[in-house]
Amino acid sequence: MLTMSNIVLESLLKPLAEFYTPSFVEEIAINHAGEVWLRLHGARVPWVSYQAEVLSKQYLVDLIHTVANIYERPFDPIHGIPVVYATLPGNHRFTAIAGPNVQYDERDVTGGVALNIRGGGAPDTSFENYHLKRGHKLLQIKPREHTRPDDAYDRLMSAINDGSPIIISGATATGKTTFLNHMLTLIDKNSRVITVEDAREIRVPQQNRVHFVLSRTEQSNDFNYARLLDLVVRMTPDVIIGGEISTDNASILWQMLGTGHDHFYTTIHAENADAAYAAFADRILYTQPAYNRTDLIAEMRKKIRVVQLSRDGSLRAVTAVV
C-alpha cells in the first residue's frame, strides 16, 4: 500500500527514474547540476553522460531534503550532517551530499551537490554472471605483477599503469601538487575521479569527477574524515586523490588505501622516501596508537610507491622513485 510519503517521493524521483530504473543500468552518478552519468551492467565500457536541465541544483537539493525527511535522516549541510543514505523504492541505494563540502568548479563556491543511485540488481544474478563455473578457472581481472623496473621513469609509469598507490613526497615549494596534476593527465580520461582536499587545488582533466573539501580552518558542520570514508567508497571511484597527509586525515587515508580501489594518490612533506613512510606512519599513530610502527611502515613499503621531489633554488627534480 502506497503511503502519501511514497507517492510524494516517487513523483519527485520521476526525472531521475528514467536513468536509474532500466535493467541495463548499474548506477547513475550526478557530480553537479544538469548532468547525469550512467554505468551499465556487465559492460567494460566507460561511463556515459547525458545533459539533463531538469536536474537543477534546486531540484537535487529539494530531493535530498525530501529523502532525508521521509526516511528520518539528519540533513543539514551548513551546521550538521550534509550526507544522506537511503534505500529508495525498488531497492535502489541512494547516496547524496550537498553544501560547501562538495565543489565541482567555480560555480560551487557556496556549495555543490553530488549523488549516486545504484540499481536494484543485475539482470542476471546467477553465479555465471560472475564468471564462476564448475571446472573453469577463475577470471583474473586486472592481474598485477607490481614490477619495479631499474629505470626510474619506467618505475613511475609502471606504478601509474598498474594502479599502485603513490605518495608524492617533498618539502614546501618542491612542486608536489603540480606534479600530481600532471600525473592525472596520464590516467584514462574516462575514469571517475574523487578528490579529498583541504582546499581546491588539484586540477582534474577527467569530466566524471567529484571534489570533497574538508577545511581545517573553516569547517562548521559535522562532516568529518570518518564520514568521508564511507561516502567515498559508495561513490564508485576509479581514482582517489587524497589531500596532503596530516594528523587529521592520515588514518582515514590509510583506510581508503585499503578499500581495494586502484589509483590512490596523495602528498606528504618529507625530505626523502624513508622519511615519507615514517611521517605517514607517525601521523596515523597520532590518532591510532594501537598500530605497531615497525609493522605499519613495512606494510606501507609493500603497498605504496614514493616519488621524492627536491628543490634547489629554482631547480626542481625527481630525486627518487621507490
Coordinates of C-alpha atoms in Angstrom, one line a residue:
M1 CA 0.0 0.0 0.0
L2 CA 1.4 3.3 -1.1
T3 CA 1.6 6.0 1.6
M4 CA 1.4 9.7 0.9
S5 CA 5.1 10.0 1.6
N6 CA 5.9 7.3 -1.0
I7 CA 3.6 9.0 -3.6
V8 CA 5.4 12.3 -3.0
L9 CA 8.8 10.7 -3.3
E10 CA 8.0 8.7 -6.4
S11 CA 6.6 11.8 -8.1
L12 CA 9.7 13.8 -7.1
L13 CA 12.0 11.0 -8.4
K14 CA 10.5 10.8 -11.9
P15 CA 13.1 13.0 -13.6
L16 CA 15.8 10.6 -12.3
A17 CA 14.0 7.3 -12.5
E18 CA 14.2 7.2 -16.3
F19 CA 18.0 7.0 -15.8
Y20 CA 18.4 4.5 -12.9
T21 CA 15.4 2.1 -13.4
P22 CA 16.3 0.4 -16.7
S23 CA 17.6 -3.1 -16.1
F24 CA 20.8 -2.4 -18.0
V25 CA 21.9 0.4 -15.7
E26 CA 24.0 -0.5 -12.7
E27 CA 24.1 3.0 -11.3
I28 CA 23.9 6.7 -12.0
A29 CA 26.1 9.5 -10.7
I30 CA 25.5 13.2 -10.6
N31 CA 28.6 15.3 -9.9
H32 CA 26.9 18.7 -10.5
A33 CA 23.5 20.0 -11.6
G34 CA 22.4 19.4 -15.1
E35 CA 24.4 16.3 -15.9
V36 CA 24.0 12.6 -15.1
W37 CA 26.5 9.8 -15.7
L38 CA 25.4 6.2 -16.3
R39 CA 27.3 3.0 -15.7
L40 CA 26.0 -0.1 -17.4
H41 CA 25.7 -3.7 -16.1
G42 CA 28.4 -6.2 -17.1
A43 CA 29.9 -3.9 -19.8
R44 CA 33.6 -2.9 -19.9
V45 CA 32.7 0.5 -21.3
P46 CA 33.3 3.9 -19.9
W47 CA 30.7 5.9 -18.0
V48 CA 28.4 7.8 -20.4
S49 CA 27.0 11.2 -19.6
Y50 CA 23.7 13.0 -20.5
Q51 CA 22.7 16.6 -20.2
A52 CA 19.5 17.0 -18.2
E53 CA 18.5 20.5 -17.5
V54 CA 15.6 19.3 -15.3
L55 CA 18.2 18.1 -12.8
S56 CA 18.8 21.6 -11.5
K57 CA 20.7 22.3 -8.2
Q58 CA 17.4 23.4 -6.6
Y59 CA 15.7 20.2 -7.7
L60 CA 18.6 18.0 -6.4
V61 CA 18.8 19.8 -3.0
D62 CA 15.0 19.5 -2.6
L63 CA 15.2 15.8 -3.5
I64 CA 17.8 15.2 -0.8
H65 CA 15.8 17.1 1.8
T66 CA 12.7 15.1 0.9
V67 CA 14.5 11.8 1.1
A68 CA 16.0 12.8 4.4
N69 CA 12.6 13.8 5.8
I70 CA 10.8 10.6 4.6
Y71 CA 13.5 8.3 5.9
E72 CA 14.1 10.4 9.1
R73 CA 17.7 11.0 8.3
P74 CA 19.6 14.1 9.7
F75 CA 20.5 16.5 6.9
D76 CA 21.9 20.0 7.5
P77 CA 24.7 20.9 5.0
I78 CA 25.7 24.1 6.9
H79 CA 25.6 23.2 10.6
G80 CA 25.0 19.4 10.7
I81 CA 25.5 16.3 8.6
P82 CA 25.5 17.1 4.8
V83 CA 25.2 13.4 3.7
V84 CA 22.1 11.3 3.3
Y85 CA 21.9 7.5 2.7
A86 CA 18.7 5.6 2.0
T87 CA 17.2 2.7 0.0
L88 CA 14.6 4.0 -2.5
P89 CA 11.6 2.1 -3.7
G90 CA 12.8 -0.7 -5.9
N91 CA 15.8 -1.4 -3.7
H92 CA 17.8 1.4 -5.2
R93 CA 20.6 2.6 -2.9
F94 CA 20.7 6.4 -2.6
T95 CA 23.8 8.3 -1.6
A96 CA 23.9 12.1 -1.7
I97 CA 25.7 15.2 -0.3
A98 CA 25.1 18.9 -0.7
G99 CA 26.7 22.0 0.7
P100 CA 30.2 23.5 1.0
N101 CA 31.9 20.2 1.3
V102 CA 31.4 19.4 -2.4
Q103 CA 32.8 21.7 -5.1
Y104 CA 32.9 20.7 -8.8
D105 CA 34.1 24.0 -10.1
E106 CA 33.8 27.8 -9.6
R107 CA 30.0 27.5 -9.8
D108 CA 30.1 25.7 -6.5
V109 CA 31.8 28.3 -4.4
T110 CA 28.9 28.4 -2.0
G111 CA 28.4 24.6 -2.1
G112 CA 27.6 22.0 -4.7
V113 CA 25.7 18.7 -4.9
A114 CA 26.6 15.1 -5.8
L115 CA 24.7 11.9 -5.6
N116 CA 24.8 8.2 -6.6
I117 CA 21.9 5.8 -7.1
R118 CA 22.7 2.2 -7.6
G119 CA 20.3 -0.2 -9.3
G120 CA 18.2 -2.8 -7.6
G121 CA 20.2 -5.7 -9.0
A122 CA 21.9 -7.1 -12.1
P123 CA 19.7 -8.6 -14.9
D124 CA 21.3 -12.0 -14.3
T125 CA 22.2 -12.7 -10.6
S126 CA 23.4 -16.3 -11.2
F127 CA 27.0 -17.3 -10.4
E128 CA 27.7 -17.4 -14.1
N129 CA 27.1 -13.7 -14.2
Y130 CA 30.3 -13.6 -12.0
H131 CA 32.1 -16.0 -14.3
L132 CA 32.1 -18.7 -11.7
K133 CA 31.5 -22.2 -13.3
R134 CA 32.4 -25.7 -12.2
G135 CA 35.6 -26.9 -13.9
H136 CA 36.6 -23.4 -15.1
K137 CA 39.5 -21.3 -13.9
L138 CA 38.6 -18.1 -12.1
L139 CA 38.7 -15.0 -14.2
Q140 CA 41.6 -12.7 -13.4
I141 CA 40.7 -9.1 -13.6
K142 CA 43.5 -6.5 -13.7
P143 CA 46.2 -9.0 -12.8
R144 CA 49.2 -7.2 -11.4
E145 CA 52.9 -8.1 -11.3
H146 CA 53.9 -4.9 -9.4
T147 CA 57.1 -4.7 -11.4
R148 CA 59.9 -2.3 -10.3
P149 CA 62.0 -1.6 -13.4
D150 CA 65.5 -0.4 -13.0
D151 CA 64.8 2.9 -14.8
A152 CA 63.2 5.5 -12.5
Y153 CA 60.9 6.8 -15.3
D154 CA 59.7 3.3 -16.1
R155 CA 59.1 2.6 -12.4
L156 CA 56.8 5.6 -12.2
M157 CA 55.0 4.7 -15.4
S158 CA 54.6 1.1 -14.2
A159 CA 53.1 2.3 -10.9
I160 CA 50.6 4.5 -12.7
N161 CA 49.7 1.9 -15.2
D162 CA 49.1 -0.9 -12.7
G163 CA 47.2 1.3 -10.3
S164 CA 49.7 1.2 -7.4
P165 CA 49.1 3.7 -4.6
I166 CA 51.6 6.6 -4.9
I167 CA 52.8 9.2 -2.4
I168 CA 54.4 12.3 -3.8
S169 CA 56.9 13.5 -1.2
G170 CA 58.8 16.7 -0.9
A171 CA 59.4 19.9 1.1
T172 CA 57.4 23.1 0.6
A173 CA 57.5 24.5 -2.9
T174 CA 59.0 21.4 -4.5
G175 CA 56.0 21.2 -6.8
K176 CA 54.1 18.3 -5.3
T177 CA 50.6 19.4 -6.4
T178 CA 51.9 20.4 -9.9
F179 CA 53.5 17.0 -10.3
L180 CA 50.3 15.3 -9.2
N181 CA 48.2 17.4 -11.6
H182 CA 50.5 16.2 -14.5
M183 CA 50.2 12.6 -13.4
L184 CA 46.4 12.9 -13.7
T185 CA 46.8 13.7 -17.4
L186 CA 48.2 10.2 -17.8
I187 CA 45.1 8.5 -16.3
D188 CA 42.3 7.2 -18.6
K189 CA 40.2 10.2 -19.5
N190 CA 37.0 8.1 -18.9
S191 CA 37.9 7.4 -15.3
R192 CA 35.8 8.5 -12.4
V193 CA 37.9 10.6 -10.0
I194 CA 37.2 11.6 -6.5
T195 CA 39.4 14.1 -4.6
V196 CA 39.7 14.9 -0.9
E197 CA 41.3 18.2 -0.2
D198 CA 41.7 20.9 2.4
A199 CA 41.2 23.5 -0.3
R200 CA 40.5 23.1 -4.0
E201 CA 44.0 22.9 -5.7
I202 CA 44.0 19.7 -7.7
R203 CA 43.2 20.1 -11.4
V204 CA 41.4 17.0 -12.7
P205 CA 41.1 16.7 -16.5
Q206 CA 38.6 13.9 -16.3
Q207 CA 35.0 15.2 -16.5
N208 CA 33.5 12.5 -14.3
R209 CA 34.8 13.8 -11.1
V210 CA 33.7 14.8 -7.6
H211 CA 35.7 17.1 -5.3
F212 CA 35.2 16.9 -1.5
V213 CA 36.6 19.7 0.7
L214 CA 37.3 19.4 4.4
S215 CA 38.9 22.7 5.5
R216 CA 41.0 22.5 8.7
T217 CA 40.2 26.2 9.5
E218 CA 36.7 26.9 8.2
Q219 CA 34.8 23.6 8.9
S220 CA 31.5 24.5 10.5
N221 CA 29.3 21.3 10.1
D222 CA 29.6 17.7 11.3
F223 CA 31.2 16.3 8.2
N224 CA 34.5 14.7 9.2
Y225 CA 37.0 12.2 7.7
A226 CA 35.3 9.2 9.2
R227 CA 32.0 10.1 7.4
L228 CA 34.0 11.0 4.3
L229 CA 35.5 7.5 4.1
D230 CA 32.0 5.9 4.0
L231 CA 30.9 8.4 1.4
V232 CA 33.9 8.0 -1.0
V233 CA 33.6 4.2 -1.2
R234 CA 29.8 4.5 -2.0
M235 CA 30.6 6.9 -4.9
T236 CA 32.3 4.2 -7.0
P237 CA 35.6 5.9 -7.7
D238 CA 38.2 4.7 -10.3
V239 CA 40.8 7.1 -8.9
I240 CA 41.0 8.5 -5.3
I241 CA 43.2 11.5 -4.6
G242 CA 43.8 12.4 -1.0
G243 CA 45.0 15.9 0.0
E244 CA 48.3 16.4 1.8
I245 CA 48.7 13.8 4.6
S246 CA 48.2 15.4 8.1
T247 CA 47.5 14.1 11.6
D248 CA 43.8 14.9 10.9
N249 CA 43.4 12.7 7.8
A250 CA 46.3 10.1 7.9
S251 CA 44.4 7.2 9.4
I252 CA 41.4 7.7 7.1
L253 CA 43.6 8.0 4.0
W254 CA 45.3 4.7 5.1
Q255 CA 41.9 3.1 5.4
M256 CA 40.9 4.4 2.0
L257 CA 44.1 2.9 0.6
G258 CA 42.9 -0.4 1.9
T259 CA 39.5 -0.4 0.2
G260 CA 40.8 -2.1 -2.9
H261 CA 40.5 0.9 -5.3
D262 CA 43.1 1.5 -7.9
H263 CA 45.0 4.7 -8.4
F264 CA 45.2 6.2 -4.9
Y265 CA 47.4 9.3 -4.9
T266 CA 48.4 11.7 -2.1
T267 CA 51.2 14.0 -1.0
I268 CA 53.3 14.5 2.1
H269 CA 56.1 16.7 3.5
A270 CA 59.2 14.7 3.8
E271 CA 62.9 15.0 2.8
N272 CA 63.3 11.5 1.4
A273 CA 61.3 8.3 0.7
D274 CA 62.3 6.7 4.0
A275 CA 61.1 9.8 5.9
A276 CA 57.8 9.8 3.8
Y277 CA 56.9 6.3 5.0
A278 CA 57.9 7.2 8.6
A279 CA 55.9 10.5 8.5
F280 CA 52.8 8.8 7.2
A281 CA 53.0 6.1 9.9
D282 CA 53.6 8.7 12.7
R283 CA 50.6 10.7 11.6
I284 CA 48.5 7.6 11.7
L285 CA 49.8 6.7 15.2
Y286 CA 48.9 10.2 16.4
T287 CA 45.2 9.2 16.3
Q288 CA 45.5 5.4 16.2
P289 CA 48.3 4.5 18.7
A290 CA 47.4 0.8 18.6
Y291 CA 49.3 0.2 15.4
N292 CA 52.8 -1.2 15.6
R293 CA 55.0 1.4 14.0
T294 CA 57.6 -1.1 12.5
D295 CA 54.9 -3.3 11.1
L296 CA 53.0 -0.3 9.7
I297 CA 56.0 1.0 7.8
A298 CA 56.8 -2.4 6.5
E299 CA 53.3 -2.8 5.1
M300 CA 53.5 0.7 3.6
R301 CA 56.7 -0.2 1.8
K302 CA 55.0 -3.2 0.2
K303 CA 51.9 -1.3 -0.9
I304 CA 52.9 2.2 -1.7
R305 CA 55.3 3.8 -4.2
V306 CA 57.0 7.1 -3.2
V307 CA 58.1 9.7 -5.7
Q308 CA 60.5 12.1 -4.0
L309 CA 60.8 15.7 -5.2
S310 CA 63.6 18.1 -4.2
R311 CA 64.4 21.7 -4.8
D312 CA 67.5 23.9 -5.0
G313 CA 66.6 27.4 -5.8
S314 CA 64.5 27.4 -9.0
L315 CA 65.7 23.8 -9.8
R316 CA 63.1 21.1 -9.0
A317 CA 63.7 17.5 -9.7
V318 CA 62.5 13.9 -9.0
T319 CA 65.3 12.5 -6.8
A320 CA 63.8 9.1 -6.1
V321 CA 61.1 6.7 -7.3
V322 CA 60.8 3.7 -5.0

